[in-house]
GROMACS .gro file of C-alpha atoms in nm:
model
  181
    1MET     CA    1   4.631  16.710  11.583
    2PHE     CA    2   4.346  16.466  11.568
    3ALA     CA    3   4.200  16.294  11.263
    4ARG     CA    4   3.932  16.031  11.219
    5THR     CA    5   3.897  15.790  10.929
    6LYS     CA    6   3.651  15.509  10.872
    7ARG     CA    7   3.850  15.264  11.088
    8LEU     CA    8   4.112  15.474  11.267
    9THR     CA    9   4.163  15.761  11.508
   10LEU     CA   10   4.488  15.954  11.486
   11ARG     CA   11   4.577  16.146  11.799
   12PRO     CA   12   4.879  16.283  11.984
   13GLY     CA   13   5.065  16.053  12.217
   14TRP     CA   14   5.030  16.116  12.588
   15PRO     CA   15   5.264  16.019  12.876
   16GLU     CA   16   5.025  15.747  12.990
   17ASP     CA   17   5.069  15.577  12.649
   18ALA     CA   18   5.429  15.473  12.725
   19LEU     CA   19   5.359  15.111  12.818
   20VAL     CA   20   5.115  15.037  12.533
   21LEU     CA   21   5.342  15.220  12.287
   22THR     CA   22   5.636  15.005  12.397
   23LYS     CA   23   5.435  14.686  12.351
   24ALA     CA   24   5.328  14.797  12.002
   25ILE     CA   25   5.665  14.909  11.866
   26ALA     CA   26   5.920  14.695  12.054
   27HIS     CA   27   5.947  14.422  11.790
   28GLU     CA   28   6.268  14.354  11.602
   29ASP     CA   29   6.062  14.330  11.282
   30VAL     CA   30   5.948  14.689  11.336
   31ALA     CA   31   6.277  14.834  11.463
   32PHE     CA   32   6.476  14.700  11.168
   33LYS     CA   33   6.240  14.875  10.924
   34LEU     CA   34   6.284  15.220  11.083
   35SER     CA   35   6.584  15.451  11.068
   36ARG     CA   36   6.577  15.620  11.410
   37LEU     CA   37   6.439  15.360  11.653
   38PRO     CA   38   6.686  15.227  11.911
   39TRP     CA   39   6.698  14.854  11.976
   40PRO     CA   40   6.610  14.709  12.214
   41TYR     CA   41   6.329  14.959  12.266
   42THR     CA   42   6.221  15.015  12.626
   43GLU     CA   43   5.941  15.188  12.812
   44ALA     CA   44   6.194  15.459  12.906
   45HIS     CA   45   6.249  15.525  12.533
   46ALA     CA   46   5.873  15.554  12.485
   47ALA     CA   47   5.833  15.790  12.781
   48GLU     CA   48   6.117  16.010  12.654
   49TRP     CA   49   5.969  16.021  12.302
   50LEU     CA   50   5.620  16.101  12.432
   51ALA     CA   51   5.759  16.386  12.647
   52MET     CA   52   5.937  16.555  12.354
   53PRO     CA   53   5.794  16.897  12.268
   54ARG     CA   54   5.659  16.917  11.914
   55ALA     CA   55   5.693  17.224  11.695
   56HIS     CA   56   5.416  17.330  11.456
   57ASP     CA   57   5.610  17.167  11.171
   58ASN     CA   58   5.652  16.833  11.352
   59VAL     CA   59   5.321  16.647  11.385
   60THR     CA   60   5.309  16.288  11.506
   61CYS     CA   61   4.994  16.089  11.579
   62LEU     CA   62   4.938  15.750  11.732
   63ILE     CA   63   4.714  15.528  11.520
   64LEU     CA   64   4.424  15.365  11.705
   65ALA     CA   65   4.224  15.101  11.520
   66HIS     CA   66   3.858  15.061  11.609
   67GLU     CA   67   3.829  14.686  11.644
   68ASP     CA   68   3.539  14.550  11.842
   69THR     CA   69   3.448  14.799  12.116
   70THR     CA   70   3.794  14.908  12.235
   71PRO     CA   71   4.035  15.114  12.022
   72ARG     CA   72   4.378  14.948  12.000
   73LEU     CA   73   4.713  15.120  11.938
   74VAL     CA   74   4.845  14.980  11.610
   75GLY     CA   75   5.115  15.231  11.512
   76ALA     CA   76   5.209  15.591  11.451
   77VAL     CA   77   5.238  15.831  11.161
   78GLY     CA   78   5.409  16.167  11.148
   79ILE     CA   79   5.535  16.456  10.943
   80HIS     CA   80   5.858  16.620  11.046
   81PRO     CA   81   6.137  16.832  10.897
   82ASN     CA   82   6.344  16.616  10.663
   83GLU     CA   83   6.677  16.532  10.825
   84HIS     CA   84   6.820  16.428  10.485
   85GLY     CA   85   6.749  16.753  10.297
   86PRO     CA   86   6.498  17.036  10.255
   87GLY     CA   87   6.126  17.007  10.315
   88HIS     CA   88   5.921  16.770  10.527
   89GLU     CA   89   5.909  16.393  10.547
   90ILE     CA   90   5.625  16.153  10.627
   91GLY     CA   91   5.701  15.839  10.823
   92TYR     CA   92   5.496  15.563  10.982
   93TRP     CA   93   5.510  15.222  11.145
   94LEU     CA   94   5.261  14.953  11.242
   95THR     CA   95   5.279  14.677  11.500
   96PRO     CA   96   5.320  14.337  11.327
   97ASN     CA   97   4.969  14.205  11.397
   98ALA     CA   98   4.827  14.511  11.216
   99TRP     CA   99   5.023  14.454  10.893
  100GLY     CA  100   4.833  14.382  10.574
  101ARG     CA  101   4.506  14.550  10.676
  102GLY     CA  102   4.546  14.881  10.492
  103TYR     CA  103   4.595  15.082  10.812
  104ALA     CA  104   4.919  15.248  10.695
  105THR     CA  105   4.756  15.368  10.374
  106GLU     CA  106   4.445  15.491  10.556
  107ALA     CA  107   4.649  15.674  10.822
  108GLY     CA  108   4.881  15.809  10.554
  109GLN     CA  109   4.590  15.956  10.359
  110ALA     CA  110   4.471  16.135  10.673
  111MET     CA  111   4.821  16.271  10.736
  112LEU     CA  112   4.845  16.397  10.378
  113GLY     CA  113   4.534  16.606  10.452
  114ILE     CA  114   4.697  16.740  10.768
  115ALA     CA  115   5.020  16.816  10.581
  116ARG     CA  116   4.843  17.001  10.305
  117TYR     CA  117   4.560  17.180  10.480
  118ALA     CA  118   4.665  17.220  10.845
  119MET     CA  119   5.040  17.259  10.790
  120GLY     CA  120   5.022  17.430  10.451
  121LEU     CA  121   5.284  17.205  10.290
  122ARG     CA  122   5.301  17.167   9.912
  123ARG     CA  123   5.547  16.878   9.896
  124LEU     CA  124   5.653  16.578  10.105
  125VAL     CA  125   5.939  16.333  10.082
  126SER     CA  126   5.977  15.988  10.229
  127GLY     CA  127   6.194  15.680  10.212
  128HIS     CA  128   6.188  15.311  10.281
  129PHE     CA  129   6.458  15.051  10.317
  130LEU     CA  130   6.474  14.837  10.004
  131ASP     CA  131   6.430  14.524  10.216
  132ASN     CA  132   6.088  14.663  10.322
  133PRO     CA  133   5.893  14.667   9.994
  134ALA     CA  134   5.556  14.679  10.175
  135SER     CA  135   5.637  15.033  10.287
  136GLY     CA  136   5.714  15.126   9.928
  137ASN     CA  137   5.375  14.990   9.825
  138VAL     CA  138   5.205  15.213  10.083
  139LEU     CA  139   5.392  15.520   9.961
  140ARG     CA  140   5.301  15.450   9.597
  141LYS     CA  141   4.933  15.409   9.694
  142LEU     CA  142   4.958  15.752   9.857
  143GLY     CA  143   5.086  15.901   9.531
  144PHE     CA  144   5.461  15.916   9.599
  145ARG     CA  145   5.704  15.856   9.315
  146GLN     CA  146   6.055  15.720   9.355
  147THR     CA  147   6.337  15.968   9.296
  148GLY     CA  148   6.642  15.752   9.368
  149THR     CA  149   6.823  15.545   9.628
  150GLU     CA  150   7.076  15.625   9.898
  151LYS     CA  151   7.229  15.475  10.210
  152ARG     CA  152   7.061  15.563  10.541
  153LEU     CA  153   7.156  15.460  10.890
  154CYS     CA  154   6.928  15.211  11.062
  155LEU     CA  155   6.992  15.279  11.430
  156ALA     CA  156   6.848  14.942  11.540
  157ARG     CA  157   7.073  14.747  11.302
  158GLY     CA  158   7.371  14.974  11.360
  159ILE     CA  159   7.453  14.991  10.987
  160GLU     CA  160   7.372  15.191  10.677
  161VAL     CA  161   7.101  15.029  10.463
  162ASP     CA  162   6.996  15.085  10.102
  163CYS     CA  163   6.695  15.316  10.100
  164ALA     CA  164   6.456  15.427   9.823
  165THR     CA  165   6.380  15.799   9.824
  166LEU     CA  166   6.037  15.926   9.717
  167GLU     CA  167   5.847  16.253   9.684
  168LEU     CA  168   5.492  16.378   9.649
  169ASP     CA  169   5.383  16.717   9.516
  170PHE     CA  170   5.027  16.817   9.603
  171GLU     CA  171   4.813  16.907   9.303
  172PRO     CA  172   4.662  17.259   9.332
  173GLU     CA  173   4.312  17.154   9.222
  174GLU     CA  174   4.253  16.878   9.479
  175PRO     CA  175   3.939  16.935   9.690
  176ARG     CA  176   3.981  17.037  10.052
  177MET     CA  177   3.958  16.767  10.319
  178CYS     CA  178   3.772  16.824  10.644
  179ILE     CA  179   4.005  16.782  10.942
  180ALA     CA  180   4.003  16.880  11.306
  181ALA     CA  181   4.304  17.041  11.469
   0.00000   0.00000   0.00000
């Protein structure tokens, strides 16, 4: 899937993205905010992840910011089957020098359109570690509401961490969004 916003392009990852993906995500500050990222993260991890086949219900896009004349990889956003229960989950990350610019919210809004109109989903769930309140702010801006808390494993930290759980139900009367698939 591809999507374009005012400042971002969302596109699939390709094998040749392994090095730039590694440079963007391989920060302890990023790894410790995600549940499934190994630490330390290597180019071999990136190559393996980029080579994974994706099912129709598992959509992940790299986020490219249009700064100056050259797009720059600043993160990723995806929707995948929820490993903690029924339905689908949205997740995202940004490289540290892209934090605080609204990119996660902008990319998230584009992915909500993909979830609803291209994937036909009516509901999404998500979560964020309680020690990462910025992610919770993004989810609330996207319309998610908190449903509780639970422990989730953080692979990079090697421990279970307190996590807020959230959900979003799509309203039936929302206007359709134009997207390209």
